[in-house]
Each structure stands twice: as C-alpha cells, then as structure tokens.
C-alpha cells in the first residue's frame, strides 16, 4: 500500500528558471494539499485540490505559483521564475473523500534549492 | 499572526517516563486538531487527531487532550521510547475548510 509519492526529492534551480513538483496521492485518496516549510518554521498551507478543481488556494502567492490536479496523473505545483526565497521543503498530503474530518497523510517532500 | 502556538521548542525526557507536549490556539473556528511527528528529511507522520466535540482521544501510547475553554491541547506519550525522538507538530483545521494550520513544532528527545 504505497503512501504519498513526491518527485523529485531534491531539485536545484537557478534564479529565473521554472520548478515543477509532482505528487501522487495515496491509493483511494482524491484530495491533495500542498504545504511549504521554510527553514526553522512550521508547515504553511498553500493550496487544496480535488481532481480538476482548485478548492482553496488562499495560501498560494499571487504570482508565479500555480497548481493543478488533472483527471489523470499526479498533482503538479509549478513555480515560475524562481527566486532565492522560494528555497524550501514542499510537502504534498492527501486524504480520502468521505464524510466528516479526515486526517491528511504526507509525502516525503521535495527540497527546492534556488541558486 | 501565529494561530497555533507551540511555546516549547524542545523537550527532553527519560525513556519510560511520560512526555507531554503542549499546544495553544487562538482561533475559535478550529474544530479539528491533529498531532504529527516528523523526522529530518521526511514528511510529517500522522499520529492522532481529536474533534472539538471530544476532550480526549487515545491510541496506544498516545493520548490527546483538548481543553476548549482554554484553547489548549496536549499530547501525552507514555511510556516514552528513544524512537519517539523527533519534532512534533500540532495542527488545527477550521470548521469550514480542510486546510491545516501548523504550529512551529517541539523537538522531543528521549534519552536512555
């Protein structure tokens, strides 16, 4: 029973390049969340998606960041024209589609370094 | 504005004793609370959760207590084991959304 998968685990980009982070949820999970952790801080919510829908993007920076969860394939977090301040660990989580409140299960994260 | 606060950055406990990790929150709209454990270079691992309609939830060595009037929750680990050494994050979710608001974490060290 595979958990949440993220790739790549490590990504190095120069300033101005694009970064694409991928997340495959756990089997049977249809909700995907993205969080960012800056050094020495807690995780910060970015965006919540279901298949083909963005449900809550209140934590996404207004520019350069976008996310999608297509009908087929993984969820993608895309950062255009990266800057040094984008260097962080990006975590994806998934949860089931069911009534009530559901715990989120996290992937191992992608560590983005912008040089 | 830190809505979920873990005021103790670190805690050291002897093996076999109880570990108590604390968390305070400010937002009255939170109705679901979770604890996660995190090792370096890994994602957070879900431990235990509690709904605001309860004041206690237990799962093996882990018990979470919720005091709504004080806006305080705690995680008890008993008995503590060296493998419990990790950073523990408290998280809360408002009633009208599934997003999680995390605290800054408490680093627990369990020594023999």
PDB file of C-alpha atoms in Angstrom:
ATOM      1  CA  UNK A   1       0.000   0.000   0.000  1.00  0.00           C
ATOM      2  CA  UNK A   2       2.110   2.856  -1.302  1.00  0.00           C
ATOM      3  CA  UNK A   3       1.996   6.134   0.530  1.00  0.00           C
ATOM      4  CA  UNK A   4       2.013   9.623  -0.935  1.00  0.00           C
ATOM      5  CA  UNK A   5       4.760   9.898  -3.519  1.00  0.00           C
ATOM      6  CA  UNK A   6       6.602  13.048  -4.426  1.00  0.00           C
ATOM      7  CA  UNK A   7       9.290  13.653  -7.001  1.00  0.00           C
ATOM      8  CA  UNK A   8      11.855  14.800  -7.356  1.00  0.00           C
ATOM      9  CA  UNK A   9      13.085  14.580  -3.758  1.00  0.00           C
ATOM     10  CA  UNK A  10      15.661  17.271  -4.411  1.00  0.00           C
ATOM     11  CA  UNK A  11      15.533  19.978  -7.045  1.00  0.00           C
ATOM     12  CA  UNK A  12      18.107  22.654  -7.774  1.00  0.00           C
ATOM     13  CA  UNK A  13      17.162  25.590  -9.952  1.00  0.00           C
ATOM     14  CA  UNK A  14      18.886  28.831 -10.890  1.00  0.00           C
ATOM     15  CA  UNK A  15      17.069  32.094 -10.342  1.00  0.00           C
ATOM     16  CA  UNK A  16      14.583  32.715 -13.138  1.00  0.00           C
ATOM     17  CA  UNK A  17      14.066  29.057 -14.036  1.00  0.00           C
ATOM     18  CA  UNK A  18      10.878  27.074 -13.567  1.00  0.00           C
ATOM     19  CA  UNK A  19      10.341  24.396 -10.933  1.00  0.00           C
ATOM     20  CA  UNK A  20       7.798  21.581 -11.301  1.00  0.00           C
ATOM     21  CA  UNK A  21       6.993  19.445  -8.286  1.00  0.00           C
ATOM     22  CA  UNK A  22       4.885  16.312  -8.636  1.00  0.00           C
ATOM     23  CA  UNK A  23       2.676  14.496  -6.154  1.00  0.00           C
ATOM     24  CA  UNK A  24       0.807  11.216  -6.449  1.00  0.00           C
ATOM     25  CA  UNK A  25      -1.739  10.724  -3.652  1.00  0.00           C
ATOM     26  CA  UNK A  26      -2.291   7.511  -1.744  1.00  0.00           C
ATOM     27  CA  UNK A  27      -4.475   4.928  -3.436  1.00  0.00           C
ATOM     28  CA  UNK A  28      -8.112   5.748  -2.809  1.00  0.00           C
ATOM     29  CA  UNK A  29      -7.423   9.374  -1.930  1.00  0.00           C
ATOM     30  CA  UNK A  30      -8.922  12.110  -4.062  1.00  0.00           C
ATOM     31  CA  UNK A  31      -7.938  15.230  -2.107  1.00  0.00           C
ATOM     32  CA  UNK A  32      -4.473  16.767  -2.439  1.00  0.00           C
ATOM     33  CA  UNK A  33      -2.915  19.546  -0.357  1.00  0.00           C
ATOM     34  CA  UNK A  34       0.382  21.401  -0.799  1.00  0.00           C
ATOM     35  CA  UNK A  35       2.352  22.891   2.099  1.00  0.00           C
ATOM     36  CA  UNK A  36       5.645  24.736   2.259  1.00  0.00           C
ATOM     37  CA  UNK A  37       8.156  24.651   5.103  1.00  0.00           C
ATOM     38  CA  UNK A  38      10.770  27.356   5.293  1.00  0.00           C
ATOM     39  CA  UNK A  39      13.887  26.693   7.411  1.00  0.00           C
ATOM     40  CA  UNK A  40      13.189  26.684  11.151  1.00  0.00           C
ATOM     41  CA  UNK A  41       9.449  27.189  10.612  1.00  0.00           C
ATOM     42  CA  UNK A  42       6.293  25.100  10.654  1.00  0.00           C
ATOM     43  CA  UNK A  43       4.428  23.987   7.555  1.00  0.00           C
ATOM     44  CA  UNK A  44       2.324  26.619   5.814  1.00  0.00           C
ATOM     45  CA  UNK A  45      -0.764  25.697   3.773  1.00  0.00           C
ATOM     46  CA  UNK A  46      -0.648  26.664   0.115  1.00  0.00           C
ATOM     47  CA  UNK A  47      -3.467  25.024  -1.852  1.00  0.00           C
ATOM     48  CA  UNK A  48      -6.131  22.295  -1.682  1.00  0.00           C
ATOM     49  CA  UNK A  49      -7.242  20.479  -4.823  1.00  0.00           C
ATOM     50  CA  UNK A  50      -9.586  17.741  -5.896  1.00  0.00           C
ATOM     51  CA  UNK A  51      -9.498  16.166  -9.347  1.00  0.00           C
ATOM     52  CA  UNK A  52      -9.676  19.002 -11.899  1.00  0.00           C
ATOM     53  CA  UNK A  53     -10.722  21.530  -9.240  1.00  0.00           C
ATOM     54  CA  UNK A  54      -8.943  24.014  -7.004  1.00  0.00           C
ATOM     55  CA  UNK A  55     -10.931  24.104  -3.765  1.00  0.00           C
ATOM     56  CA  UNK A  56      -8.867  26.523  -1.649  1.00  0.00           C
ATOM     57  CA  UNK A  57      -5.828  28.473  -2.851  1.00  0.00           C
ATOM     58  CA  UNK A  58      -5.801  31.014  -0.035  1.00  0.00           C
ATOM     59  CA  UNK A  59      -2.170  30.196   0.837  1.00  0.00           C
ATOM     60  CA  UNK A  60      -0.746  30.493  -2.654  1.00  0.00           C
ATOM     61  CA  UNK A  61       1.413  33.514  -3.516  1.00  0.00           C
ATOM     62  CA  UNK A  62      -0.437  35.661  -6.025  1.00  0.00           C
ATOM     63  CA  UNK A  63       2.249  35.484  -8.681  1.00  0.00           C
ATOM     64  CA  UNK A  64       4.485  32.797 -10.164  1.00  0.00           C
ATOM     65  CA  UNK A  65       2.829  29.884  -8.309  1.00  0.00           C
ATOM     66  CA  UNK A  66       0.177  27.601  -9.754  1.00  0.00           C
ATOM     67  CA  UNK A  67      -1.176  24.126  -9.011  1.00  0.00           C
ATOM     68  CA  UNK A  68      -3.222  21.554 -10.820  1.00  0.00           C
ATOM     69  CA  UNK A  69      -4.601  18.077 -10.234  1.00  0.00           C
ATOM     70  CA  UNK A  70      -5.672  16.696 -13.625  1.00  0.00           C
ATOM     71  CA  UNK A  71      -8.117  13.890 -14.206  1.00  0.00           C
ATOM     72  CA  UNK A  72      -5.195  11.590 -15.000  1.00  0.00           C
ATOM     73  CA  UNK A  73      -1.743  11.790 -13.484  1.00  0.00           C
ATOM     74  CA  UNK A  74      -0.165  13.445 -10.496  1.00  0.00           C
ATOM     75  CA  UNK A  75      -0.799  16.846  -8.978  1.00  0.00           C
ATOM     76  CA  UNK A  76       1.717  19.463 -10.108  1.00  0.00           C
ATOM     77  CA  UNK A  77       2.934  22.510  -8.194  1.00  0.00           C
ATOM     78  CA  UNK A  78       4.590  24.895 -10.615  1.00  0.00           C
ATOM     79  CA  UNK A  79       6.809  27.817  -9.662  1.00  0.00           C
ATOM     80  CA  UNK A  80       7.799  30.135 -12.465  1.00  0.00           C
ATOM     81  CA  UNK A  81      10.851  32.412 -12.428  1.00  0.00           C
ATOM     82  CA  UNK A  82      12.094  31.080  -9.102  1.00  0.00           C
ATOM     83  CA  UNK A  83      13.825  33.367  -6.615  1.00  0.00           C
ATOM     84  CA  UNK A  84      16.091  32.534  -3.669  1.00  0.00           C
ATOM     85  CA  UNK A  85      13.186  32.999  -1.260  1.00  0.00           C
ATOM     86  CA  UNK A  86      11.412  30.037  -2.876  1.00  0.00           C
ATOM     87  CA  UNK A  87      14.038  27.685  -1.410  1.00  0.00           C
ATOM     88  CA  UNK A  88      12.114  25.463   0.973  1.00  0.00           C
ATOM     89  CA  UNK A  89      10.721  21.988   1.504  1.00  0.00           C
ATOM     90  CA  UNK A  90       7.429  21.467  -0.308  1.00  0.00           C
ATOM     91  CA  UNK A  91       5.163  18.776   1.079  1.00  0.00           C
ATOM     92  CA  UNK A  92       2.138  17.200  -0.506  1.00  0.00           C
ATOM     93  CA  UNK A  93      -0.579  15.494   1.527  1.00  0.00           C
ATOM     94  CA  UNK A  94      -3.655  13.517   0.555  1.00  0.00           C
ATOM     95  CA  UNK A  95      -6.881  12.441   2.208  1.00  0.00           C
ATOM     96  CA  UNK A  96      -9.941  10.330   1.436  1.00  0.00           C
ATOM     97  CA  UNK A  97     -13.248  11.507   0.081  1.00  0.00           C
ATOM     98  CA  UNK A  98     -15.655  10.736   2.910  1.00  0.00           C
ATOM     99  CA  UNK A  99     -17.949  12.483   5.328  1.00  0.00           C
ATOM    100  CA  UNK A 100     -16.511  14.194   8.333  1.00  0.00           C
ATOM    101  CA  UNK A 101     -12.987  15.302   9.029  1.00  0.00           C
ATOM    102  CA  UNK A 102     -10.141  13.322   7.580  1.00  0.00           C
ATOM    103  CA  UNK A 103      -6.524  13.116   8.538  1.00  0.00           C
ATOM    104  CA  UNK A 104      -4.014  14.076   5.892  1.00  0.00           C
ATOM    105  CA  UNK A 105      -1.093  11.822   5.012  1.00  0.00           C
ATOM    106  CA  UNK A 106       2.109  13.438   3.857  1.00  0.00           C
ATOM    107  CA  UNK A 107       4.691  12.577   1.270  1.00  0.00           C
ATOM    108  CA  UNK A 108       8.453  12.799   1.877  1.00  0.00           C
ATOM    109  CA  UNK A 109       8.690  16.285   0.391  1.00  0.00           C
ATOM    110  CA  UNK A 110      10.652  17.987  -2.367  1.00  0.00           C
ATOM    111  CA  UNK A 111      13.545  20.139  -1.247  1.00  0.00           C
ATOM    112  CA  UNK A 112      13.916  23.034  -3.647  1.00  0.00           C
ATOM    113  CA  UNK A 113      17.167  24.972  -3.683  1.00  0.00           C
ATOM    114  CA  UNK A 114      17.408  28.114  -5.757  1.00  0.00           C
ATOM    115  CA  UNK A 115      20.951  29.212  -6.551  1.00  0.00           C
TER     116      UNK A 115
ATOM    117  CA  UNK B   1      -0.184  36.074  13.312  1.00  0.00           C
ATOM    118  CA  UNK B   2       0.568  32.613  14.713  1.00  0.00           C
ATOM    119  CA  UNK B   3      -2.819  30.979  15.287  1.00  0.00           C
ATOM    120  CA  UNK B   4      -1.321  27.715  16.561  1.00  0.00           C
ATOM    121  CA  UNK B   5       1.486  28.024  19.071  1.00  0.00           C
ATOM    122  CA  UNK B   6       3.900  25.518  20.495  1.00  0.00           C
ATOM    123  CA  UNK B   7       5.789  27.538  23.055  1.00  0.00           C
ATOM    124  CA  UNK B   8       8.346  24.896  23.976  1.00  0.00           C
ATOM    125  CA  UNK B   9      10.881  24.495  21.171  1.00  0.00           C
ATOM    126  CA  UNK B  10      12.386  21.443  22.824  1.00  0.00           C
ATOM    127  CA  UNK B  11      11.726  18.817  25.478  1.00  0.00           C
ATOM    128  CA  UNK B  12      13.990  16.164  26.944  1.00  0.00           C
ATOM    129  CA  UNK B  13      12.534  13.093  28.694  1.00  0.00           C
ATOM    130  CA  UNK B  14      13.976   9.914  30.090  1.00  0.00           C
ATOM    131  CA  UNK B  15      12.989   6.611  28.488  1.00  0.00           C
ATOM    132  CA  UNK B  16       9.970   5.065  30.180  1.00  0.00           C
ATOM    133  CA  UNK B  17       8.671   8.355  31.553  1.00  0.00           C
ATOM    134  CA  UNK B  18       5.786  10.432  30.233  1.00  0.00           C
ATOM    135  CA  UNK B  19       6.286  13.045  27.520  1.00  0.00           C
ATOM    136  CA  UNK B  20       3.795  15.922  27.492  1.00  0.00           C
ATOM    137  CA  UNK B  21       3.766  18.229  24.500  1.00  0.00           C
ATOM    138  CA  UNK B  22       1.598  21.342  24.589  1.00  0.00           C
ATOM    139  CA  UNK B  23      -0.173  23.435  22.011  1.00  0.00           C
ATOM    140  CA  UNK B  24      -2.293  26.598  22.250  1.00  0.00           C
ATOM    141  CA  UNK B  25      -4.546  28.092  19.627  1.00  0.00           C
ATOM    142  CA  UNK B  26      -6.318  31.399  19.206  1.00  0.00           C
ATOM    143  CA  UNK B  27      -8.955  30.779  16.531  1.00  0.00           C
ATOM    144  CA  UNK B  28     -12.380  29.746  17.861  1.00  0.00           C
ATOM    145  CA  UNK B  29     -13.278  28.390  14.415  1.00  0.00           C
ATOM    146  CA  UNK B  30     -10.886  25.459  14.790  1.00  0.00           C
ATOM    147  CA  UNK B  31     -12.848  22.249  15.313  1.00  0.00           C
ATOM    148  CA  UNK B  32     -10.371  19.505  14.390  1.00  0.00           C
ATOM    149  CA  UNK B  33      -6.903  19.024  15.811  1.00  0.00           C
ATOM    150  CA  UNK B  34      -4.066  16.695  14.879  1.00  0.00           C
ATOM    151  CA  UNK B  35      -0.588  15.764  16.003  1.00  0.00           C
ATOM    152  CA  UNK B  36       2.183  14.823  13.591  1.00  0.00           C
ATOM    153  CA  UNK B  37       5.682  13.520  14.163  1.00  0.00           C
ATOM    154  CA  UNK B  38       8.500  14.456  11.826  1.00  0.00           C
ATOM    155  CA  UNK B  39      11.983  13.059  11.356  1.00  0.00           C
ATOM    156  CA  UNK B  40      14.654  15.056   9.471  1.00  0.00           C
ATOM    157  CA  UNK B  41      14.368  14.880   5.678  1.00  0.00           C
ATOM    158  CA  UNK B  42      10.996  13.086   5.886  1.00  0.00           C
ATOM    159  CA  UNK B  43       7.389  14.161   5.662  1.00  0.00           C
ATOM    160  CA  UNK B  44       5.197  14.514   8.764  1.00  0.00           C
ATOM    161  CA  UNK B  45       3.653  11.271  10.022  1.00  0.00           C
ATOM    162  CA  UNK B  46       0.094  11.375  11.348  1.00  0.00           C
ATOM    163  CA  UNK B  47      -0.177  10.287  14.981  1.00  0.00           C
ATOM    164  CA  UNK B  48      -3.583  11.089  16.407  1.00  0.00           C
ATOM    165  CA  UNK B  49      -6.474  13.504  15.984  1.00  0.00           C
ATOM    166  CA  UNK B  50      -9.376  14.850  18.009  1.00  0.00           C
ATOM    167  CA  UNK B  51     -12.636  16.545  17.132  1.00  0.00           C
ATOM    168  CA  UNK B  52     -13.831  19.515  19.139  1.00  0.00           C
ATOM    169  CA  UNK B  53     -16.834  17.519  20.356  1.00  0.00           C
ATOM    170  CA  UNK B  54     -14.464  15.369  22.410  1.00  0.00           C
ATOM    171  CA  UNK B  55     -11.993  16.192  25.154  1.00  0.00           C
ATOM    172  CA  UNK B  56      -9.835  13.081  24.952  1.00  0.00           C
ATOM    173  CA  UNK B  57      -8.725  10.559  22.376  1.00  0.00           C
ATOM    174  CA  UNK B  58      -6.418   7.636  22.992  1.00  0.00           C
ATOM    175  CA  UNK B  59      -4.447   5.384  20.642  1.00  0.00           C
ATOM    176  CA  UNK B  60      -1.938   3.046  22.228  1.00  0.00           C
ATOM    177  CA  UNK B  61       0.810   5.040  23.904  1.00  0.00           C
ATOM    178  CA  UNK B  62      -0.573   8.326  22.580  1.00  0.00           C
ATOM    179  CA  UNK B  63      -3.363  10.368  24.176  1.00  0.00           C
ATOM    180  CA  UNK B  64      -4.524  13.792  23.097  1.00  0.00           C
ATOM    181  CA  UNK B  65      -6.426  16.067  25.481  1.00  0.00           C
ATOM    182  CA  UNK B  66      -8.443  19.069  24.352  1.00  0.00           C
ATOM    183  CA  UNK B  67      -9.484  21.934  26.639  1.00  0.00           C
ATOM    184  CA  UNK B  68     -11.718  24.143  24.517  1.00  0.00           C
ATOM    185  CA  UNK B  69     -12.285  26.816  27.146  1.00  0.00           C
ATOM    186  CA  UNK B  70      -8.536  27.305  27.475  1.00  0.00           C
ATOM    187  CA  UNK B  71      -7.919  26.774  23.753  1.00  0.00           C
ATOM    188  CA  UNK B  72      -5.260  24.264  24.682  1.00  0.00           C
ATOM    189  CA  UNK B  73      -4.399  20.749  23.649  1.00  0.00           C
ATOM    190  CA  UNK B  74      -1.702  18.383  24.727  1.00  0.00           C
ATOM    191  CA  UNK B  75      -0.176  15.126  23.556  1.00  0.00           C
ATOM    192  CA  UNK B  76       0.860  12.556  26.143  1.00  0.00           C
ATOM    193  CA  UNK B  77       3.238   9.777  25.217  1.00  0.00           C
ATOM    194  CA  UNK B  78       3.641   7.053  27.795  1.00  0.00           C
ATOM    195  CA  UNK B  79       5.937   5.266  28.150  1.00  0.00           C
ATOM    196  CA  UNK B  80       8.365   7.316  26.062  1.00  0.00           C
ATOM    197  CA  UNK B  81      10.825   5.418  23.881  1.00  0.00           C
ATOM    198  CA  UNK B  82      14.064   6.531  22.182  1.00  0.00           C
ATOM    199  CA  UNK B  83      12.365   6.045  18.804  1.00  0.00           C
ATOM    200  CA  UNK B  84       9.919   8.797  19.764  1.00  0.00           C
ATOM    201  CA  UNK B  85      12.722  11.346  19.414  1.00  0.00           C
ATOM    202  CA  UNK B  86      11.540  13.658  16.641  1.00  0.00           C
ATOM    203  CA  UNK B  87       9.888  17.031  16.061  1.00  0.00           C
ATOM    204  CA  UNK B  88       6.186  17.050  16.965  1.00  0.00           C
ATOM    205  CA  UNK B  89       3.785  19.400  15.223  1.00  0.00           C
ATOM    206  CA  UNK B  90       0.354  20.365  16.406  1.00  0.00           C
ATOM    207  CA  UNK B  91      -2.121  21.260  13.626  1.00  0.00           C
ATOM    208  CA  UNK B  92      -5.654  22.632  13.586  1.00  0.00           C
ATOM    209  CA  UNK B  93      -8.357  22.941  10.959  1.00  0.00           C
ATOM    210  CA  UNK B  94     -11.205  25.483  10.841  1.00  0.00           C
ATOM    211  CA  UNK B  95     -14.734  24.073  10.619  1.00  0.00           C
ATOM    212  CA  UNK B  96     -15.348  25.406   7.113  1.00  0.00           C
ATOM    213  CA  UNK B  97     -12.198  24.142   5.412  1.00  0.00           C
ATOM    214  CA  UNK B  98      -9.871  21.159   5.294  1.00  0.00           C
ATOM    215  CA  UNK B  99      -6.616  23.108   5.369  1.00  0.00           C
ATOM    216  CA  UNK B 100      -4.308  22.575   8.323  1.00  0.00           C
ATOM    217  CA  UNK B 101      -2.680  25.358  10.328  1.00  0.00           C
ATOM    218  CA  UNK B 102       0.550  24.117  11.903  1.00  0.00           C
ATOM    219  CA  UNK B 103       2.455  25.142  14.989  1.00  0.00           C
ATOM    220  CA  UNK B 104       6.212  25.660  14.843  1.00  0.00           C
ATOM    221  CA  UNK B 105       6.986  22.292  16.425  1.00  0.00           C
ATOM    222  CA  UNK B 106       8.577  20.897  19.584  1.00  0.00           C
ATOM    223  CA  UNK B 107      11.708  18.812  19.357  1.00  0.00           C
ATOM    224  CA  UNK B 108      11.409  15.811  21.694  1.00  0.00           C
ATOM    225  CA  UNK B 109      14.479  13.911  22.777  1.00  0.00           C
ATOM    226  CA  UNK B 110      14.045  10.669  24.713  1.00  0.00           C
ATOM    227  CA  UNK B 111      17.259   9.543  26.364  1.00  0.00           C
ATOM    228  CA  UNK B 112      18.027   6.121  27.888  1.00  0.00           C
TER     229      UNK B 112
END
